[in-house]
PDB file of C-alpha atoms and ligand atoms in Angstrom:
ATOM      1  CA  UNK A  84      25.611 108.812 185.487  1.00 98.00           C
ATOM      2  CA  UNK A  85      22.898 106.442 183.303  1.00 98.00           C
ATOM      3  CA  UNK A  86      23.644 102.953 184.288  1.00 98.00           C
ATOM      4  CA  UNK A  87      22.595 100.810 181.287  1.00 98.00           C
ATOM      5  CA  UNK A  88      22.852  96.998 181.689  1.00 98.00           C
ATOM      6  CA  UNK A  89      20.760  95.920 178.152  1.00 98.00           C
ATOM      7  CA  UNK A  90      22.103  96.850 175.022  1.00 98.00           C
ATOM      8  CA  UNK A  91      18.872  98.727 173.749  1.00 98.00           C
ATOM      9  CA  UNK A  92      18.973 100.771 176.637  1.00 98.00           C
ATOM     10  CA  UNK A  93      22.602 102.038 175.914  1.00 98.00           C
ATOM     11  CA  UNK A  94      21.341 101.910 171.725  1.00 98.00           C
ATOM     12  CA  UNK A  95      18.672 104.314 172.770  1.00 98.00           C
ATOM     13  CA  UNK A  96      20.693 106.814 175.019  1.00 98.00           C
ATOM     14  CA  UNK A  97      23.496 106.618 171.705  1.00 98.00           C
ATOM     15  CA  UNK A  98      22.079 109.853 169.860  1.00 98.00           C
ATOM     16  CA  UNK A  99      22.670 111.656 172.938  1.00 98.00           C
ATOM     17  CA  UNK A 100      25.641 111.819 173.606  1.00 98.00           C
ATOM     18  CA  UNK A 101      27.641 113.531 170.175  1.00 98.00           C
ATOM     19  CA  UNK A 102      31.551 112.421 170.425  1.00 98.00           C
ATOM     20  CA  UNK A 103      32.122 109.836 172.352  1.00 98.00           C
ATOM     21  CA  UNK A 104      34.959 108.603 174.171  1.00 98.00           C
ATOM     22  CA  UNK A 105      34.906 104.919 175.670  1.00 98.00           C
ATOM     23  CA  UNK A 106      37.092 103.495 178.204  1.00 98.00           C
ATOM     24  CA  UNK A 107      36.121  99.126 178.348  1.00 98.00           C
ATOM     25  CA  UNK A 108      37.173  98.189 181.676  1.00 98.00           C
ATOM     26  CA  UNK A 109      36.361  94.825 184.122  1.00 98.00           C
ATOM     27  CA  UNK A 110      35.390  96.806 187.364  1.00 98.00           C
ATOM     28  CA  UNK A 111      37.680  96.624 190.435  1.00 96.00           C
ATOM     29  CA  UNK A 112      38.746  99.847 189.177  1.00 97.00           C
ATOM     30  CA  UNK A 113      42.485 101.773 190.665  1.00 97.00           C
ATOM     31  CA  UNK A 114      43.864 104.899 189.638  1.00 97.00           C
ATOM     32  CA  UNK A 115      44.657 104.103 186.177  1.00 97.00           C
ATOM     33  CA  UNK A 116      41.119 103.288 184.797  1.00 98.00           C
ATOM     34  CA  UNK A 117      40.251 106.959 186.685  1.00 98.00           C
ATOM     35  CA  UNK A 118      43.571 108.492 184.384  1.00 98.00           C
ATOM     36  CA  UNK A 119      41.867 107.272 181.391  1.00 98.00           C
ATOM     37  CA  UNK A 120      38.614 108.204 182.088  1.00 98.00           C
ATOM     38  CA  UNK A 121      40.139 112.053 182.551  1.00 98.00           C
ATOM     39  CA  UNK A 122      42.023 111.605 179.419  1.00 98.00           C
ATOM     40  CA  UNK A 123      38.710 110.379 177.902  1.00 98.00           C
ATOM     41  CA  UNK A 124      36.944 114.015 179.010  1.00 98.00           C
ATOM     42  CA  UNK A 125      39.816 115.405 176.994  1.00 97.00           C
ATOM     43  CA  UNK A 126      39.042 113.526 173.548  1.00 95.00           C
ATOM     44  CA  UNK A 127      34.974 114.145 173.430  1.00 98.00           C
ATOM     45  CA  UNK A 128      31.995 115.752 175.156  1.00 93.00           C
ATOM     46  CA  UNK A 129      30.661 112.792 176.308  1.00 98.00           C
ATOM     47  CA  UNK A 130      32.464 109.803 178.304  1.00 98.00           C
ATOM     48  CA  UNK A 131      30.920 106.391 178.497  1.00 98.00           C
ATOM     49  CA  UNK A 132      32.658 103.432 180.216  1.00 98.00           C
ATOM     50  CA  UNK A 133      31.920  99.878 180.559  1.00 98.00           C
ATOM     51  CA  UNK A 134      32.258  97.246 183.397  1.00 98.00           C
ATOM     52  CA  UNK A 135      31.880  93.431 182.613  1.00 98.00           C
ATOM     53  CA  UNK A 136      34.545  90.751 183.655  1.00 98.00           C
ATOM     54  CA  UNK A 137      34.584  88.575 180.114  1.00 97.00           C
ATOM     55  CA  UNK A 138      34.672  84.992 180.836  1.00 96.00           C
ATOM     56  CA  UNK A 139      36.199  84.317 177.360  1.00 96.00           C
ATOM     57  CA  UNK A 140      39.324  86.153 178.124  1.00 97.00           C
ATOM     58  CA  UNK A 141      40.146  83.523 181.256  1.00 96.00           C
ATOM     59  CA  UNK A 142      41.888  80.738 180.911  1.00 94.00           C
ATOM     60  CA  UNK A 143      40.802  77.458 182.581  1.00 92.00           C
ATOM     61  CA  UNK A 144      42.741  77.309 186.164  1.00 90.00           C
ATOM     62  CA  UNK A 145      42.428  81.403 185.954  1.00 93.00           C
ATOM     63  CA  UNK A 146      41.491  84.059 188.242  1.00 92.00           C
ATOM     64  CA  UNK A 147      37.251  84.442 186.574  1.00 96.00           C
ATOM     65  CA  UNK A 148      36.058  83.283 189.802  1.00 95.00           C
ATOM     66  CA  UNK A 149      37.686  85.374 192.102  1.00 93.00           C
ATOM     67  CA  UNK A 150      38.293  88.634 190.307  1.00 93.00           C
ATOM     68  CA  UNK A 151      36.905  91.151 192.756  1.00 94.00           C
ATOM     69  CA  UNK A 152      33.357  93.050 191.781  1.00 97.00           C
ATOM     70  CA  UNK A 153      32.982  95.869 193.397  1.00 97.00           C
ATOM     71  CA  UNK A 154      30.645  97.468 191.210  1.00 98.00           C
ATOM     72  CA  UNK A 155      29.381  99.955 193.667  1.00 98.00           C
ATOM     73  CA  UNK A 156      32.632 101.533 194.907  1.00 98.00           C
ATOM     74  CA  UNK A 157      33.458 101.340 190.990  1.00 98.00           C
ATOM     75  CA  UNK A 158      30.314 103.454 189.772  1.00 98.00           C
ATOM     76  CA  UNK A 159      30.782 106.390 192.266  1.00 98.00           C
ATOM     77  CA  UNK A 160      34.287 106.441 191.249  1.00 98.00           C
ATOM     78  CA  UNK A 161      33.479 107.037 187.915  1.00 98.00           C
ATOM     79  CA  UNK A 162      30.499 109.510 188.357  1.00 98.00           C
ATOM     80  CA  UNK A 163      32.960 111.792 190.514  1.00 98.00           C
ATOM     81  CA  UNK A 164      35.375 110.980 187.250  1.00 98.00           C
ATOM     82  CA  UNK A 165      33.077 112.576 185.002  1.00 98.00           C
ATOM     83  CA  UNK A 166      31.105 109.183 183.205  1.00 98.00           C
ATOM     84  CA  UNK A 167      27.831 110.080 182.046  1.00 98.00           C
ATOM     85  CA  UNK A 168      27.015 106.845 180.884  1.00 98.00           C
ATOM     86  CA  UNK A 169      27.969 103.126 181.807  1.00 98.00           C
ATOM     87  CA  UNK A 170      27.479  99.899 180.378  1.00 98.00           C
ATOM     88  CA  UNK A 171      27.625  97.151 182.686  1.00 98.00           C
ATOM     89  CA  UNK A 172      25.519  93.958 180.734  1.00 98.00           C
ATOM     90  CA  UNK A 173      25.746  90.266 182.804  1.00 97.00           C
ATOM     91  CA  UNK A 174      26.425  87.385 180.794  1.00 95.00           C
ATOM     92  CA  UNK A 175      23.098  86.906 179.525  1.00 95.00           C
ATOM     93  CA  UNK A 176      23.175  89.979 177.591  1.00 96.00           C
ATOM     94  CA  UNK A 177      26.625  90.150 176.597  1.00 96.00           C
ATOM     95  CA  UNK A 178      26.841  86.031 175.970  1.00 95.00           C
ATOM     96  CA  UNK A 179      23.099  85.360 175.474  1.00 93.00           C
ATOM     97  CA  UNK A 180      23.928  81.998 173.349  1.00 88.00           C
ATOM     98  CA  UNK A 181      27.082  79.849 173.217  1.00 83.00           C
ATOM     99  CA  UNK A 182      29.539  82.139 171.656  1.00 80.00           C
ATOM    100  CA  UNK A 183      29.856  80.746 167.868  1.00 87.00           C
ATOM    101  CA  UNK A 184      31.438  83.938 166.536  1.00 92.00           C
ATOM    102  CA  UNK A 185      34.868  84.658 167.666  1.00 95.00           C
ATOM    103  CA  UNK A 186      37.731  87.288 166.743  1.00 96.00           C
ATOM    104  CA  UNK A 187      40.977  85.071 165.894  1.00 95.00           C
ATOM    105  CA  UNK A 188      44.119  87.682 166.266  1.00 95.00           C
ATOM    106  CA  UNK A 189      46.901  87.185 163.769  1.00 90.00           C
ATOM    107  CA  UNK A 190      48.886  84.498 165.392  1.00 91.00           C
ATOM    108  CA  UNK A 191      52.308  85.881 164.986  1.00 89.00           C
ATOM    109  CA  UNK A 192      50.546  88.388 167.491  1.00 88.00           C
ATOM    110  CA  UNK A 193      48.969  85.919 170.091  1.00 89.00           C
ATOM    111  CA  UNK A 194      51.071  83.058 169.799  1.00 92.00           C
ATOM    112  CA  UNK A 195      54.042  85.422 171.654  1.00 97.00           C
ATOM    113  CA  UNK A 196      55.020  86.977 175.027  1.00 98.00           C
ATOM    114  CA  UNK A 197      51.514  86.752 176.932  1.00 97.00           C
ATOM    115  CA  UNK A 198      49.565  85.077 174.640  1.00 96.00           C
ATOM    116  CA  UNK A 199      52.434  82.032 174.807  1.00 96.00           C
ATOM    117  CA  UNK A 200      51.202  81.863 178.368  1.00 96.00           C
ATOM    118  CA  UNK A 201      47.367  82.801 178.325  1.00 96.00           C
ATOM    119  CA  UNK A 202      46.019  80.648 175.152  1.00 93.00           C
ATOM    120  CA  UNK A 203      42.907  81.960 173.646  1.00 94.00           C
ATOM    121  CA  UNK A 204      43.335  85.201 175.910  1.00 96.00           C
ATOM    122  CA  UNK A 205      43.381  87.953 172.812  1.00 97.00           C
ATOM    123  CA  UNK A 206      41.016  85.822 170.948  1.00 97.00           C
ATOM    124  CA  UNK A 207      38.212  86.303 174.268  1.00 97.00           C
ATOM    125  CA  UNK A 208      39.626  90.090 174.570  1.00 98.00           C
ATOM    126  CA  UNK A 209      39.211  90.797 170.768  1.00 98.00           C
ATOM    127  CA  UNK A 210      35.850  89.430 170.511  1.00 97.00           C
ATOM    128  CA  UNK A 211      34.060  91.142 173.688  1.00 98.00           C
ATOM    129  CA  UNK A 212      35.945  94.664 172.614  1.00 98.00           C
ATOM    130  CA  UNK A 213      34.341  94.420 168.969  1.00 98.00           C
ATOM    131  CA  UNK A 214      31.067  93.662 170.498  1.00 97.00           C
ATOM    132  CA  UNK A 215      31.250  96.131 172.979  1.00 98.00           C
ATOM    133  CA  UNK A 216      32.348  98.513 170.132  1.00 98.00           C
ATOM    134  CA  UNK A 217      29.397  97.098 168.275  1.00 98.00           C
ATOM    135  CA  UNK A 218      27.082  98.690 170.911  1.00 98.00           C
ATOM    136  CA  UNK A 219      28.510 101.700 172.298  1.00 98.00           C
ATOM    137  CA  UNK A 220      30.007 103.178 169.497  1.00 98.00           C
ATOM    138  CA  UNK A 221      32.419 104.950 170.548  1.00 98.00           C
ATOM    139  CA  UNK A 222      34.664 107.501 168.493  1.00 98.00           C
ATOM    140  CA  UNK A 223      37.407 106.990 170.388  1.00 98.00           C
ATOM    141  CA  UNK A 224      38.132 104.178 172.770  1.00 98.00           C
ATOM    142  CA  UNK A 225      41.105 104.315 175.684  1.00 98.00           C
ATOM    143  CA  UNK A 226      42.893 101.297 176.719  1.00 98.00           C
ATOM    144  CA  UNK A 227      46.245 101.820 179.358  1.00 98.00           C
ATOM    145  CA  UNK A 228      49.815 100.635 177.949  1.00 98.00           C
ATOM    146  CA  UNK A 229      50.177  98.379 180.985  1.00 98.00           C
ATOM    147  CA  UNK A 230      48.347  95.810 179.064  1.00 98.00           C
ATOM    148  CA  UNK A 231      51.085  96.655 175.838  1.00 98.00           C
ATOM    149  CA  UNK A 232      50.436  93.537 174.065  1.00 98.00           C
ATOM    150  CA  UNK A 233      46.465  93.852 174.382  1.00 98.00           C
ATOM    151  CA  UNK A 234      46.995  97.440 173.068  1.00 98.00           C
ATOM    152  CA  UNK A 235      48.435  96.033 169.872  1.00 97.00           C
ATOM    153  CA  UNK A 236      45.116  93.295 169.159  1.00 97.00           C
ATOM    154  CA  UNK A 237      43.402  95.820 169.261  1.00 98.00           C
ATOM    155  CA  UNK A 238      44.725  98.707 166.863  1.00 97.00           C
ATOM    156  CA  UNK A 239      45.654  95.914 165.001  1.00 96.00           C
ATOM    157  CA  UNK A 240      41.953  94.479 165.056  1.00 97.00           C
ATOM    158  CA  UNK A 241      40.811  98.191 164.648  1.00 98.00           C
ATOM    159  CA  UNK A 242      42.582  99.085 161.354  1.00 97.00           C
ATOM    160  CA  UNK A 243      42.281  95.455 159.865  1.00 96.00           C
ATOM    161  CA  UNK A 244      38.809  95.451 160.250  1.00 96.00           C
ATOM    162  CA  UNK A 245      38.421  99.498 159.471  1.00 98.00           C
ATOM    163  CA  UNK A 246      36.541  99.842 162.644  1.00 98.00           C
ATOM    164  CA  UNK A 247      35.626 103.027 162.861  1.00 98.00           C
ATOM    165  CA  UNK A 248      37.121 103.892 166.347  1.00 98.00           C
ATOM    166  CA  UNK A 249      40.488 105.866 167.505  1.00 98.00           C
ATOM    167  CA  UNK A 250      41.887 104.148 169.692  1.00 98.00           C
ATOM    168  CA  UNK A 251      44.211 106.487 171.715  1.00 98.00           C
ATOM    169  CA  UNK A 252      46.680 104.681 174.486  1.00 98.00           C
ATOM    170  CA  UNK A 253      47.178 106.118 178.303  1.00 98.00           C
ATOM    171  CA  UNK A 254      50.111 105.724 180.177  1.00 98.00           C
ATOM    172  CA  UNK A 255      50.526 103.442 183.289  1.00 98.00           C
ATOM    173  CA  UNK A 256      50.062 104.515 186.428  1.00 98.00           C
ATOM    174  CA  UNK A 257      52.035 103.563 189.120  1.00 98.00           C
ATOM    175  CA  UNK A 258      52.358 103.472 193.149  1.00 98.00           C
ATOM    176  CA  UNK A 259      54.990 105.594 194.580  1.00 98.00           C
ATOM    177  CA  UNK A 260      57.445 102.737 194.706  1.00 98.00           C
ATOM    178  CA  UNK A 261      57.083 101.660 191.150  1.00 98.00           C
ATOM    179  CA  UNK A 262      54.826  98.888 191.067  1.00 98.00           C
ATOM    180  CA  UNK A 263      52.048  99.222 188.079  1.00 98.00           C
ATOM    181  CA  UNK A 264      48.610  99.508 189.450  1.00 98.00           C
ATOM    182  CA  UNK A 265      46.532  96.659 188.384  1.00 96.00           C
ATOM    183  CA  UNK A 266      43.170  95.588 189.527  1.00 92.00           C
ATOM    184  CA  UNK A 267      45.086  91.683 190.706  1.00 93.00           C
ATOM    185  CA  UNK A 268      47.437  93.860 193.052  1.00 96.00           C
ATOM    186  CA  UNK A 269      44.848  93.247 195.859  1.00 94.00           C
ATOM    187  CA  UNK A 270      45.819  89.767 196.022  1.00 95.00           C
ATOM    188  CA  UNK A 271      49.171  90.210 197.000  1.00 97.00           C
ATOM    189  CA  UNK A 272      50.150  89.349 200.808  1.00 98.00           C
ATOM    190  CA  UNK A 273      52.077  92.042 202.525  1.00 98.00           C
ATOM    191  CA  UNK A 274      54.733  90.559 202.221  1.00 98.00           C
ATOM    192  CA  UNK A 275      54.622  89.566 198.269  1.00 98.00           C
ATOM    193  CA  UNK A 276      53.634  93.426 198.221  1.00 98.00           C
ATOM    194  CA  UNK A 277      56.737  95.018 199.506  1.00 98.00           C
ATOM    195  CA  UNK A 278      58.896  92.712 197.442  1.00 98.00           C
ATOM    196  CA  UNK A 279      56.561  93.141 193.847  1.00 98.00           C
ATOM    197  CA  UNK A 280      57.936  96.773 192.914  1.00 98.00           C
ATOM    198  CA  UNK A 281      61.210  94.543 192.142  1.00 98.00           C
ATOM    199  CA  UNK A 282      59.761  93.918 188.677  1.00 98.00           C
ATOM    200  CA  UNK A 283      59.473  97.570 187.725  1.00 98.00           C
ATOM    201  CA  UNK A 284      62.534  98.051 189.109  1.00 98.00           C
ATOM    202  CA  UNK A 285      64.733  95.626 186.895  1.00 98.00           C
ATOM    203  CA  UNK A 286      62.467  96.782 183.615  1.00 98.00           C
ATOM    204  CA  UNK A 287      64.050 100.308 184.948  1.00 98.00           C
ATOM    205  CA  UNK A 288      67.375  98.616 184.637  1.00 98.00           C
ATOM    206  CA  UNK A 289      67.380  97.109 181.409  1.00 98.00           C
ATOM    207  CA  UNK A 290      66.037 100.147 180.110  1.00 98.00           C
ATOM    208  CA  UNK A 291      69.316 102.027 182.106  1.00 98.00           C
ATOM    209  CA  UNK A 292      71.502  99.569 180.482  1.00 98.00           C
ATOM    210  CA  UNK A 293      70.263  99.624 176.652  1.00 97.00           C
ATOM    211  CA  UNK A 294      70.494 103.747 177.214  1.00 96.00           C
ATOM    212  CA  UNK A 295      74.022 103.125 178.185  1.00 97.00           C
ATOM    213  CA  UNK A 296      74.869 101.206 175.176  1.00 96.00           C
ATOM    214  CA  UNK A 297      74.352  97.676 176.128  1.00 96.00           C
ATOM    215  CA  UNK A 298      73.142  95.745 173.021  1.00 95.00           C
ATOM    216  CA  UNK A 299      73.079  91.894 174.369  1.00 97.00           C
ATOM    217  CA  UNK A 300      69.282  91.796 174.564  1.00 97.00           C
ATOM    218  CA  UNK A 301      69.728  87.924 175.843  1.00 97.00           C
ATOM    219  CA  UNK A 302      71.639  88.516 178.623  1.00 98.00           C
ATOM    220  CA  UNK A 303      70.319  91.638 180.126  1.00 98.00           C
ATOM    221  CA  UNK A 304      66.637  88.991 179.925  1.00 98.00           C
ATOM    222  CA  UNK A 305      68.831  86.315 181.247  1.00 98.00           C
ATOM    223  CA  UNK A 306      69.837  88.257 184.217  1.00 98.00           C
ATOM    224  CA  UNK A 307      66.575  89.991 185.307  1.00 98.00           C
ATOM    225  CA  UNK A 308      65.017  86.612 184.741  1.00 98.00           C
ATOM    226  CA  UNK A 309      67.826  85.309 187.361  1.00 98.00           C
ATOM    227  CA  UNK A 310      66.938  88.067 189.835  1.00 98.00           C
ATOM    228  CA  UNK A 311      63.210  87.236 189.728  1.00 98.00           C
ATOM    229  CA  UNK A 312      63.729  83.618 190.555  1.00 98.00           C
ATOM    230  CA  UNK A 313      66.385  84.223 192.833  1.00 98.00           C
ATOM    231  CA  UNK A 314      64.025  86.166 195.408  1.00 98.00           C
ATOM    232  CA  UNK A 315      61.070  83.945 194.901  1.00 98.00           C
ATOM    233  CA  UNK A 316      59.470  84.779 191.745  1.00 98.00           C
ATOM    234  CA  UNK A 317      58.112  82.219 188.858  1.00 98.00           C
ATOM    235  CA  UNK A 318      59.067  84.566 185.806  1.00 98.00           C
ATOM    236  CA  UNK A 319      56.963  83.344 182.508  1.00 98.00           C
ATOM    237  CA  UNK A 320      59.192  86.319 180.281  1.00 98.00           C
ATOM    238  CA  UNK A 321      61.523  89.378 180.078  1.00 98.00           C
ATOM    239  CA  UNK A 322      61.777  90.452 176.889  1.00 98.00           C
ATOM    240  CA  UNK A 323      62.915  93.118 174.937  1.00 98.00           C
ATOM    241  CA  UNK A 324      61.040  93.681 171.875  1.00 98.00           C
ATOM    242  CA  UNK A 325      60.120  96.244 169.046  1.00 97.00           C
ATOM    243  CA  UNK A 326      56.951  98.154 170.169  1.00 97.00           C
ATOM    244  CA  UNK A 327      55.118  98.115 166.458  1.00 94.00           C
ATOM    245  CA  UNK A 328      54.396  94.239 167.183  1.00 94.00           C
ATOM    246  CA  UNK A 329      56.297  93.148 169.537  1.00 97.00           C
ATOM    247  CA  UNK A 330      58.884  90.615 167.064  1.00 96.00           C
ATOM    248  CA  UNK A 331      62.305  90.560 168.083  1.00 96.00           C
ATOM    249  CA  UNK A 332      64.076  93.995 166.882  1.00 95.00           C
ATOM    250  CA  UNK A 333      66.485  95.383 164.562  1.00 92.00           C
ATOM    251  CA  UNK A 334      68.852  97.933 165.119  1.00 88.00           C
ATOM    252  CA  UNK A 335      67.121 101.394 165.274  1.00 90.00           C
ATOM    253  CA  UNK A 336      63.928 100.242 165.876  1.00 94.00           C
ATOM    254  CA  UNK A 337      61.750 101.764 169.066  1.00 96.00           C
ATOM    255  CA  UNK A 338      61.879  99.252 171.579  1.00 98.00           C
ATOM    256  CA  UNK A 339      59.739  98.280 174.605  1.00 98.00           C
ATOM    257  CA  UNK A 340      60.858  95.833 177.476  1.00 98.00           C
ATOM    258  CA  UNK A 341      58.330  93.551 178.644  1.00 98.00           C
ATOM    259  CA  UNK A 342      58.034  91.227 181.796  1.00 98.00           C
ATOM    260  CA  UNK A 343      55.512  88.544 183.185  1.00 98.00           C
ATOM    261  CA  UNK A 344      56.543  86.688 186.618  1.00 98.00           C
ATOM    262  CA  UNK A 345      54.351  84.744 189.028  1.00 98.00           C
ATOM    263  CA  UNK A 346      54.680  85.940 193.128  1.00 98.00           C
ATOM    264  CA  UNK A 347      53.027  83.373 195.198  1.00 97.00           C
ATOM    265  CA  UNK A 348      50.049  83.042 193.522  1.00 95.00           C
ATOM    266  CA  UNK A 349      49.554  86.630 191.667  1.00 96.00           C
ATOM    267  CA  UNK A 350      50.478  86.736 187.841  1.00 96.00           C
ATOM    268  CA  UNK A 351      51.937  90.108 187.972  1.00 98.00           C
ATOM    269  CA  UNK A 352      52.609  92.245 183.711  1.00 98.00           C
ATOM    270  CA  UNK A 353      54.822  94.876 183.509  1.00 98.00           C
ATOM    271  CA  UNK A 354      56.276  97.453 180.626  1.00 98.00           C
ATOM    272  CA  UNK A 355      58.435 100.051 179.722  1.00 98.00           C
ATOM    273  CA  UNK A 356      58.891 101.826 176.358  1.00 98.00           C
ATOM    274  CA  UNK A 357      62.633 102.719 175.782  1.00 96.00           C
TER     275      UNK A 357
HETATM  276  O1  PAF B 424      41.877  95.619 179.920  1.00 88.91           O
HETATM  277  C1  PAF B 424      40.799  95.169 180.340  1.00 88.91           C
HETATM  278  O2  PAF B 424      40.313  95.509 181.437  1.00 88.91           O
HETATM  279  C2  PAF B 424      40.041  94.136 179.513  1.00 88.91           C
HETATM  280  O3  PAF B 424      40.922  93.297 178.843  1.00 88.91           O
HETATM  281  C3  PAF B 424      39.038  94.778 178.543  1.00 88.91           C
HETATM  282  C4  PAF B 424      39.733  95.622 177.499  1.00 88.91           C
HETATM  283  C5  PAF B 424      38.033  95.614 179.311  1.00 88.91           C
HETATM  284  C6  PAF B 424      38.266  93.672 177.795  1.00 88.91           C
HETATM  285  O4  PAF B 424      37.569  92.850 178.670  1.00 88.91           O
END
């Protein structure tokens, strides 16, 4: 695997590597960024990936300062995954001068569910995944449906913008008990571990109940949102939306259930398509 950390380095390796399928990450990396990468293998003969924690997508008060780098345990991962080349720029190559240039998302897309909670989030996420686009040119770029709302910025940005990138979706991966995989996981106690696969489990019941017939969105988000706080949880949202953009639905449409809670002092996100 080429490690490039300057952008004409990756620029000059570019003509090398025919189709190419991209999978942005921030490092710390689980089994999900390793499912994409494989499902990356399957889109084009060459897989790059990318590894830089983006200060513009963190909030003041959040987690920039302590999410784990591990960039070593994260680069033989994805050689034995099958990456030929990586991208991993620090801030003075990514962010060289004060950022005057920034992606805006359509508000009716950011001003809901997380980005209600996270202000500015999609606008940081949106800008460092068209630069990063920008340089790696990617034909195809993979980004995991536990982050459902990201997903949509970003096709969104993608066809507004008639980027000329596919950007193909992978499903979550999850432990054996139902809890997501996420690279904040590893802050969890043992004890706030054991108890977090309650949040996959009530998405799981909503999505039992609307199968069933149930068609009181409110109170079936009411309730979980009860159960949540009830055994210690801060929930910020349970909702169930329409998965095109995430607005409240209408009758028929395909829906996806979506949940952010706080245990202790982990933000955990959560989905399920229905
Ligand atoms: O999903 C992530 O890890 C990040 O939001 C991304 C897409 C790599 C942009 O920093």
């Amino acid at each position: 695997m080429q490690i490039h950390t300057t952008i004409a380095s990756f620029r000059a390796a570019r003509p090398t590597m025919g189709r190419l399928a991209f999978v942005p990450t921030m490092g710390n990396l689980h089994d999900g960024h390793i499912a994409l990468v494989t499902q990356a293998a399957s889109q084009a003969n060459t897989v790059a990936a990318s590894i830089f924690v983006n200060r513009l997508q963190f909030g003041a008060g959040e987690d920039f300062d302590r999410y784990p780098r591990t960039f070593r345990e994260d680069c033989q991962r994805l050689e034995s995954a099958g990456v030929a080349h990586l991208f991993a720029p620090d801030e003075t190559v990514m962010y060289p001068t004060p950022q005057t240039y920034h992606v805006e998302p359509a508000a009716n897309h950011v001003n809901i569910l997380e980005g209600a909670f996270r202000s500015g989030h999609f606008g940081g996420v949106a800008t460092v995944v068209l630069k990063l686009f920008n340089i790696v040119q990617p034909d195809v770029a993979l980004f995991g449906k536990k982050d459902y709302q990201q997903l949509m910025v970003i096709r969104n940005m993608v066809e507004e913008l008639a980027m000329p990138v596919d950007v193909v979706a992978g499903e979550t991966v999850r432990a054996a008990d139902g809890l997501a995989l996420s690279s904040r996981n590893g802050y969890l106690t043992a004890e706030e571990r054991a108890e977090a696969p309650r949040l996959h489990r009530l998405l799981a019941k909503i999505r039992g109940a609307v199968h069933a017939g149930e068609r009181d969105f409110l109170k079936l988000e009411t309730q979980a949102m009860a159960d949540l706080a009830a055994h210690g949880w801060k929930p910020d949202y349970i909702a169930l939306r329409r998965r095109s953009d995430l607005q409240h639905p209408q009758a028929g449409q395909d829906l996806v259930v979506l949940a952010a809670a706080r245990l202790g002092s982990t933000r955990l996100i959560d989905n399920l398509e229905i």
